[in-house]
Coordinates of C-alpha atoms in Angstrom, one line a residue:
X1 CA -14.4 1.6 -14.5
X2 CA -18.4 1.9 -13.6
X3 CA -19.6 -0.7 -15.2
X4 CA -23.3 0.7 -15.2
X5 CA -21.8 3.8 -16.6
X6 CA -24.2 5.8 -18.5
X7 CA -26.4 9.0 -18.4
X8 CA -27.5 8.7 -14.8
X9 CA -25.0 10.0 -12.8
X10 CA -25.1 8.6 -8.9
X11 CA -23.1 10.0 -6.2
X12 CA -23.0 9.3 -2.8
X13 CA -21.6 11.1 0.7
X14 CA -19.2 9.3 2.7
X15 CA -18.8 10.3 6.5
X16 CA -15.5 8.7 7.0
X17 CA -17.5 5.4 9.2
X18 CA -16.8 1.8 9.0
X19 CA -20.5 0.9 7.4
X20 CA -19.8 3.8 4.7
X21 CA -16.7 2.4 4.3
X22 CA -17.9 -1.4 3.6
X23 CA -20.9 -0.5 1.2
X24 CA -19.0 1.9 -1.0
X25 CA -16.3 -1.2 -0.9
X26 CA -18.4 -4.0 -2.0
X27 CA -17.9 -4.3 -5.8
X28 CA -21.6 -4.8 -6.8
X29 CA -22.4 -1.4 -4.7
X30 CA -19.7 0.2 -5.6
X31 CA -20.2 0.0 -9.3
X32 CA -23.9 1.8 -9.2
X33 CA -22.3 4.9 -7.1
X34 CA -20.2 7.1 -9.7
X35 CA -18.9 9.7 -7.6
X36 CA -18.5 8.8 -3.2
X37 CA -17.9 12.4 -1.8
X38 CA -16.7 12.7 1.5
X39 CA -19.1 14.7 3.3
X40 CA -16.7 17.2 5.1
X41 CA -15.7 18.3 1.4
X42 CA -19.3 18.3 -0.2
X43 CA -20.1 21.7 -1.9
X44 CA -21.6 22.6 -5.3
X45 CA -18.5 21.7 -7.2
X46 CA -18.4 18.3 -5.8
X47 CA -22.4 17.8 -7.5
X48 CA -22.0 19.8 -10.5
X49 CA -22.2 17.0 -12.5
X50 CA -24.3 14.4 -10.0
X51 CA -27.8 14.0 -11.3
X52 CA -28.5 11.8 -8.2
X53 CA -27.2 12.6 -5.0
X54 CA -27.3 10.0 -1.8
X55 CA -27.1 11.2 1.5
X56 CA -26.2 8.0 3.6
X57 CA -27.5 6.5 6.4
X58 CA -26.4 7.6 10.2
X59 CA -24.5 10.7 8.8
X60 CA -23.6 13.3 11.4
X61 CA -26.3 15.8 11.9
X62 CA -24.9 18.7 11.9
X63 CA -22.8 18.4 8.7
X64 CA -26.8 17.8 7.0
X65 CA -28.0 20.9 8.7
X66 CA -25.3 23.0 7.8
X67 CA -25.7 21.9 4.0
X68 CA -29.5 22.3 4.0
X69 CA -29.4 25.2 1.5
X70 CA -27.1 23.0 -1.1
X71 CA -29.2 20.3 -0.6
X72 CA -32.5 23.0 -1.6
X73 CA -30.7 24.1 -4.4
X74 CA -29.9 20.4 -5.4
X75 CA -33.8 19.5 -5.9
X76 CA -34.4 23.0 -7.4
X77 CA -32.1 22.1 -10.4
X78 CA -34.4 19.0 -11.1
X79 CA -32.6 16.4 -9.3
X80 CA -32.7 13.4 -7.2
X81 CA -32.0 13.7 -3.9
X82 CA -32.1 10.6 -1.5
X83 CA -32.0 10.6 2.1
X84 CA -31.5 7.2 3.9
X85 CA -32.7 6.5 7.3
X86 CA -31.4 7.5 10.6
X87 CA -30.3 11.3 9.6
X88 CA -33.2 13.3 10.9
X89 CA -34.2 14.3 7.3
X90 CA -36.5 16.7 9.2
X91 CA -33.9 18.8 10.5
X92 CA -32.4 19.5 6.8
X93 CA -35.1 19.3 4.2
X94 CA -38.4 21.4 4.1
X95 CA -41.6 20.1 4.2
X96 CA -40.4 16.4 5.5
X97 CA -42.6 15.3 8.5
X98 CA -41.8 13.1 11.1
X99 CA -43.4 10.5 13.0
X100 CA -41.5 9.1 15.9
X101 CA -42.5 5.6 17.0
X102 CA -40.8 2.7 18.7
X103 CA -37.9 0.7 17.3
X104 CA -39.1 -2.9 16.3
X105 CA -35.8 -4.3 17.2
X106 CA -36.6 -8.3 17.2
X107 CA -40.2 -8.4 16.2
X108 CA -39.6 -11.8 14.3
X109 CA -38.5 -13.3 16.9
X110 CA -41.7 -13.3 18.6
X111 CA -44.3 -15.8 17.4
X112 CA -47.2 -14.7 15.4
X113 CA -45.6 -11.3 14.4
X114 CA -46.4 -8.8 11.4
X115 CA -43.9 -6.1 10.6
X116 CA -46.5 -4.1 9.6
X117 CA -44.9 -3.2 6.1
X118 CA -47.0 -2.8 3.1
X119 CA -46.5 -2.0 -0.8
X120 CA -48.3 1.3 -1.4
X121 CA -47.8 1.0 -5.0
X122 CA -46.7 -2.6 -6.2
X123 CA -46.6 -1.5 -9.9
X124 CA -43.6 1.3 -9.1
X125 CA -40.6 0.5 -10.9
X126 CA -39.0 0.2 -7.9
X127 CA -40.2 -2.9 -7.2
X128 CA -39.0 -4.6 -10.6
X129 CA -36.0 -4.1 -8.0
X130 CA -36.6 -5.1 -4.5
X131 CA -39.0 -7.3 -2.9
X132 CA -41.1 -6.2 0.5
X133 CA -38.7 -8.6 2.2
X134 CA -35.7 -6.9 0.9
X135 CA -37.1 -3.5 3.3
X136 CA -38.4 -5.6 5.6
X137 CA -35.8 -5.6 8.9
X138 CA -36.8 -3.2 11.9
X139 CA -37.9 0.4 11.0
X140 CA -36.6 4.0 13.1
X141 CA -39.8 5.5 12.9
X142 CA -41.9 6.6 9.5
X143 CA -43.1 10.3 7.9
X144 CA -46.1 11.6 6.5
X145 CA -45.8 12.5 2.6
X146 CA -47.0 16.2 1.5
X147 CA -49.3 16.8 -0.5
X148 CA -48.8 15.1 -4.0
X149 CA -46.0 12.6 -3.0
X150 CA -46.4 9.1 -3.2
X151 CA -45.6 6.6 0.0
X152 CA -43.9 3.5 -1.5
X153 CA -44.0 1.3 1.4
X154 CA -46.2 2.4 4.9
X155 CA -46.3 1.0 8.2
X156 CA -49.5 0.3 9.1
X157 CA -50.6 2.6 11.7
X158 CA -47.6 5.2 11.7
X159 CA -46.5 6.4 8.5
X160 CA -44.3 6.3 5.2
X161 CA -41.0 4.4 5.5
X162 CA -40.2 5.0 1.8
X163 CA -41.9 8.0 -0.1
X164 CA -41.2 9.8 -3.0
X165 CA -42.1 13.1 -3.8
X166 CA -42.1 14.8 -7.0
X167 CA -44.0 17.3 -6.5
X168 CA -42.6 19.4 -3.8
X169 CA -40.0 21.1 -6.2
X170 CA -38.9 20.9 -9.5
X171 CA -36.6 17.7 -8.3
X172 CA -37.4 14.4 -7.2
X173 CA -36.8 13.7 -3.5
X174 CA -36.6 10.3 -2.2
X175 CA -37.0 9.8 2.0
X176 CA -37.0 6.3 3.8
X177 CA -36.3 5.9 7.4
X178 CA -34.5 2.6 6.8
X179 CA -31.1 2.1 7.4
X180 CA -29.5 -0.6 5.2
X181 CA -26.0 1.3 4.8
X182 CA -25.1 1.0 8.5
X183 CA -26.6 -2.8 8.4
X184 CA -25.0 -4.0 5.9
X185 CA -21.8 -2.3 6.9
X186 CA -22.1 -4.1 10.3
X187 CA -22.2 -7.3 8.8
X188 CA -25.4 -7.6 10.2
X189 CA -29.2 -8.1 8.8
X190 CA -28.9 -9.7 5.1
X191 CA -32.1 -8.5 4.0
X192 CA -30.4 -4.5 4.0
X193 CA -27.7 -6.0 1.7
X194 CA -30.5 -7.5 -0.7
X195 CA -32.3 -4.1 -0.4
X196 CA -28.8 -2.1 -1.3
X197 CA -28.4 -5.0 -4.1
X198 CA -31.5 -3.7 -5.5
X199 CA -32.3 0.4 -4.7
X200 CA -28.6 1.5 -6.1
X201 CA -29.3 0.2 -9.3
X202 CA -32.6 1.5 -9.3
X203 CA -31.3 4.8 -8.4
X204 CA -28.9 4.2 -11.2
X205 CA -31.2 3.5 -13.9
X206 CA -33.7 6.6 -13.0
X207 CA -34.0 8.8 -16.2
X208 CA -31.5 12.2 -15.8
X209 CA -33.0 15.4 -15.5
X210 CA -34.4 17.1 -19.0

């Protein structure tokens, strides 16, 4: 049984990979995610009850561009949609812009080195949650909020890594072009786990649609 079950309910899509397979298998993970819906069977039945929905890092991109409408219809029912890093949110969701820029792979390793991060908004609740450490690992790129939403955590120079918008429909949608699913499912990079230990109970304490 969940034990954070309550009114908020969290699912998540599951693309059948090993790193999807080891973050909805870690117990403390697991028990923020109510529903993990395996992406090939995703249709409005599978979210008729979600009030959060999670689309997971490094999913295939053309399974997100063929569910672009249910993922419009998702936000227009006033719900949270959340798209992790490395899925080309662009492709699927309307009004996201991308920035591409270089992949930081080892920047600390070099001496003298700044990732660049920076709290937008240090007072969101989000960060009762997480730490800037916690996102701070290498970053695929950034975006550039619309109108209205709020960036969470920018890159200096380049963009949003974490925004969220609630103003672009009647939902709220949540972008960041991190990737802590596939790190922490490669055993790799402990600051994604501390970030997952942090953003799905977050996500699972967000107040349900009126």
């Amino acid at each position: 049984m969940n034990e954070l079950q309550g009114q908020t309910v969290v699912a998540a899509l599951d693309a059948g990979t090993y790193y999807h397979h080891r973050t909805f298998h870690t117990p403390e993970l697991r028990r923020c995610i109510d529903h993990v819906i395996y992406l090939r069977e995703l249709d409005e039945q599978a979210i008729a009850d979600c009030d959060v929905l999670i689309v997971s890092c490094t999913s295939p991109l053309e399974m997100l561009v063929a569910q672009r409408d249910l993922f419009a219809r998702f936000l227009a029912s006033g719900r949270t949609l959340v798209a992790m890093g490395a899925n080309s949110a662009h492709r699927w969701l309307d009004g996201v812009q991308w920035v591409e820029s270089a992949v930081n792979f080892w920047w600390w390793k070099e001496p003298g080195t700044d990732s660049g991060l920076r709290l937008c908004v240090p007072d969101h609740s989000l960060f009762q949650y997480i730490t800037l450490a916690d996102a701070t690992w290498h970053q695929h790129g950034a975006f550039v909020p619309p109108p209205g939403a709020v960036s969470l955590i920018d890159k200096q120079g380049v963009g949003s890594v974490l925004y969220e918008d609630a103003v672009s429909t009647p939902g709220r949608l949540i972008v960041t072009s991190l990737d802590p699913m596939y790190h922490h499912g490669s055993h790799f990079m402990p600051a994604t786990t501390r970030f997952l230990r942090g953003f799905l109970p977050w996500l699972k304490g967000l107040p349900p649609p009126r």
